[in-house]
mmCIF file of C-alpha atoms in Angstrom:
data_model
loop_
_atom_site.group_PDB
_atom_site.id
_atom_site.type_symbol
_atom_site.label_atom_id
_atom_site.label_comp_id
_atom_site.label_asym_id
_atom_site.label_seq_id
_atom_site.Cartn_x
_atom_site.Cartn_y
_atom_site.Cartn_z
ATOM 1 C CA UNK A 44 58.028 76.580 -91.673
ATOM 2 C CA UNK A 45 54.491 75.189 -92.881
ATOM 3 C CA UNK A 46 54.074 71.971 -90.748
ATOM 4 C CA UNK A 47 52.518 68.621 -92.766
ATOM 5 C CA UNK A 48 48.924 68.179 -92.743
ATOM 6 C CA UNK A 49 47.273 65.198 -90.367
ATOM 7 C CA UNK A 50 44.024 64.518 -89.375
ATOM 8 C CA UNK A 51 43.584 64.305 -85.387
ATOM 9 C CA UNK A 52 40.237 65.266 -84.909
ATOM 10 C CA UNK A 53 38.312 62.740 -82.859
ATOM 11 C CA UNK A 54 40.957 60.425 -82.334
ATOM 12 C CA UNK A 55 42.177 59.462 -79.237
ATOM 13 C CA UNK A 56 44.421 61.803 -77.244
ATOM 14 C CA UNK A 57 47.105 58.941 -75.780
ATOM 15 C CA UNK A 58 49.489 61.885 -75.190
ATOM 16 C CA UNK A 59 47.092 62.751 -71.837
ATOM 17 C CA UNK A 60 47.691 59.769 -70.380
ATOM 18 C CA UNK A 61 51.066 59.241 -68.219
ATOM 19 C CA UNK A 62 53.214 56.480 -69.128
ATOM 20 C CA UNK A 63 54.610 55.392 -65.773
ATOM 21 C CA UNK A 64 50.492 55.161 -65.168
ATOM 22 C CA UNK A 65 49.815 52.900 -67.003
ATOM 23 C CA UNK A 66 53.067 50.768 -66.815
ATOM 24 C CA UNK A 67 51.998 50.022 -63.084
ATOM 25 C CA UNK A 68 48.805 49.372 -63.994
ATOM 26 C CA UNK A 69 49.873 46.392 -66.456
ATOM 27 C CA UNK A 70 52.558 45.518 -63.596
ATOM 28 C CA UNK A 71 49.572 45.536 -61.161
ATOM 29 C CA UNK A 72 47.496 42.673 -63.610
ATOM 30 C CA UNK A 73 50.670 40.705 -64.195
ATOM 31 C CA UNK A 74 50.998 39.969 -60.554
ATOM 32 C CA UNK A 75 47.229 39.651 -60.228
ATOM 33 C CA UNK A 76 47.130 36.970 -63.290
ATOM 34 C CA UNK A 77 50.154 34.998 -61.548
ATOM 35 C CA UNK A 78 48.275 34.965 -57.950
ATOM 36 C CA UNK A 79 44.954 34.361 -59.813
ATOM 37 C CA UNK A 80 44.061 33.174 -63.312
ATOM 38 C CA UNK A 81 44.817 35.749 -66.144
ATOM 39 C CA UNK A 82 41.178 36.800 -66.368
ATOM 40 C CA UNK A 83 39.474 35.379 -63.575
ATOM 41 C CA UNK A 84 38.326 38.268 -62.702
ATOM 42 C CA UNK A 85 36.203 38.876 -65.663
ATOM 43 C CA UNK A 86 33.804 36.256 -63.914
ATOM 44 C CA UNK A 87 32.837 38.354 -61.410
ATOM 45 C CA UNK A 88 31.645 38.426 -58.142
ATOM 46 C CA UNK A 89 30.386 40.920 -55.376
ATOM 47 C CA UNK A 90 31.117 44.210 -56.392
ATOM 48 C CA UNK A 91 31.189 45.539 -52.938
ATOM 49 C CA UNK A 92 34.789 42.697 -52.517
ATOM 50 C CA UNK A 93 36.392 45.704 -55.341
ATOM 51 C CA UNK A 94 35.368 48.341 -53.529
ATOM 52 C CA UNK A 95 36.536 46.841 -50.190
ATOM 53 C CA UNK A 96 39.396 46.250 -51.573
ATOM 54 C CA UNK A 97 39.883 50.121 -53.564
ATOM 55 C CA UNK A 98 39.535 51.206 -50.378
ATOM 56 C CA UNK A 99 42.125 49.234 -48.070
ATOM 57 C CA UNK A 100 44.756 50.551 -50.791
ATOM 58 C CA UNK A 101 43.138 54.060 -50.762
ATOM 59 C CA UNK A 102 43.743 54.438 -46.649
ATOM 60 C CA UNK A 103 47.006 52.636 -46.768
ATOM 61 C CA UNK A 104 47.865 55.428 -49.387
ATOM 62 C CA UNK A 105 46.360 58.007 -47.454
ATOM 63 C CA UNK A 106 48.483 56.782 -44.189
ATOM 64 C CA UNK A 107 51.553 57.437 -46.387
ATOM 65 C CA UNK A 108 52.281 54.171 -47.423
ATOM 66 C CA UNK A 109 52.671 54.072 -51.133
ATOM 67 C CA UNK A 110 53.357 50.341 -52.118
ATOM 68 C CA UNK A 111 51.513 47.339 -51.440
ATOM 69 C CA UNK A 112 53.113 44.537 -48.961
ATOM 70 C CA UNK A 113 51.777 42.061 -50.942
ATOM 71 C CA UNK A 114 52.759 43.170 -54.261
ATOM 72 C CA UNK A 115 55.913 46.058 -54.253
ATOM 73 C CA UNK A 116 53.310 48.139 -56.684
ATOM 74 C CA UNK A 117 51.847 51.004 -55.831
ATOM 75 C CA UNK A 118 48.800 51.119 -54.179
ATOM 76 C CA UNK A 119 47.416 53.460 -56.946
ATOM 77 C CA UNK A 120 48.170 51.234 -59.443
ATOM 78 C CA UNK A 121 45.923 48.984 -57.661
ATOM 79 C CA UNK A 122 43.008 50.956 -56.879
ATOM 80 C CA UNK A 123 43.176 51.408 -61.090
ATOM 81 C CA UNK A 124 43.116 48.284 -62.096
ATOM 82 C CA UNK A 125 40.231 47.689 -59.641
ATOM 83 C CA UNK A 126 38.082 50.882 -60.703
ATOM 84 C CA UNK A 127 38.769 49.356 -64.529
ATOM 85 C CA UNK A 128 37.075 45.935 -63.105
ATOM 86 C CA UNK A 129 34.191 47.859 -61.810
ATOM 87 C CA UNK A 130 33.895 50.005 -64.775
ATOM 88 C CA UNK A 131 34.017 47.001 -66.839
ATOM 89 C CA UNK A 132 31.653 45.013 -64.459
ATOM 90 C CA UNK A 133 29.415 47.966 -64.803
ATOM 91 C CA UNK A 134 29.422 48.309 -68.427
ATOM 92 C CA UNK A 135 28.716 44.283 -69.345
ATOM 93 C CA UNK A 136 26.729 44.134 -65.884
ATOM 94 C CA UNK A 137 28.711 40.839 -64.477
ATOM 95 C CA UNK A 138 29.027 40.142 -61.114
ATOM 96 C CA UNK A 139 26.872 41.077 -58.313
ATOM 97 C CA UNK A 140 26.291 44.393 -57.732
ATOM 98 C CA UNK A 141 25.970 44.612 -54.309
ATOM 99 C CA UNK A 142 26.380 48.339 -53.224
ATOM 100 C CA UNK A 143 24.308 49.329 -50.313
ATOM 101 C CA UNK A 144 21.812 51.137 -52.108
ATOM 102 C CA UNK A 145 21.321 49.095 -54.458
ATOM 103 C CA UNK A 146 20.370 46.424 -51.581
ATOM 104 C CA UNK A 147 18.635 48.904 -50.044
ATOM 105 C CA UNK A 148 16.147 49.091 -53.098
ATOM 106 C CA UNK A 149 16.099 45.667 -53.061
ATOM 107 C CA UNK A 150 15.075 44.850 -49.867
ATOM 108 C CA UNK A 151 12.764 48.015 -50.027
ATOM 109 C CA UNK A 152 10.951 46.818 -53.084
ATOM 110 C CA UNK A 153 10.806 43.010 -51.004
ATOM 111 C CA UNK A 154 8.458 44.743 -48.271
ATOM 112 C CA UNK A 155 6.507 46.975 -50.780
ATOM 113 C CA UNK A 156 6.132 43.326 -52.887
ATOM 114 C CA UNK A 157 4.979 41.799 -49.333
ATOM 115 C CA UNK A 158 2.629 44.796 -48.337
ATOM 116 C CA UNK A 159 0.672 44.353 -52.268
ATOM 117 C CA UNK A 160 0.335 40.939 -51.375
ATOM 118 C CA UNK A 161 -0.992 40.639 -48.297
ATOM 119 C CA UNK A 162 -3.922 43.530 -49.120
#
């Protein structure tokens, strides 16, 4: 049987994605726009307060516990939403970003500022 012609080339594949996914990840937001504002978030703020944050759910994960206390969602579903903050931080550079080597320059560049000035 000769199956019907449709164009698929460069659209997006949604089919890779997993449903459940991305279900907890929109359960995840919900509970984070009811204990915050819908899109505080979007304000920013240190970036390293994410990553602190990706990485208390990552160990309580990797000690075998798989949902949150806080929230009953899985702590995947929260280290998601909060890599799709700092992705979107990234992207629209918002917030502070604070990672260490990125201080690390900064401070660096301070003393290399301080050393031209006081030749």
């Amino acid at each position: 049987m000769k199956q019907a012609l449709k164009e698929t080339t460069d659209k997006p594949s949604y089919h890779l994605l997993i449903d459940e996914f991305i279900e907890e990840m929109i359960s995840v937001r919900a509970f984070g726009a009811l204990k915050y504002e819908t899109w505080d978030w979007m304000r920013g703020r240190d970036w390293s307060d994410y990553i602190d944050a990706m990485r208390r759910h990552i160990t309580d994960f990797n000690q075998g516990e798989s949902v949150a206390h806080d929230s009953g969602l899985h702590h995947m579903g929260h280290v998601a939403v909060t890599a799709m903050f700092l992705y979107w931080f990234d992207q629209k550079n918002q917030g502070t970003d604070n990672r260490h080597h990125v201080m690390a320059e900064r401070i660096l560049e301070a003393i290399r500022e301080q050393d031209r000035e006081d030749q």
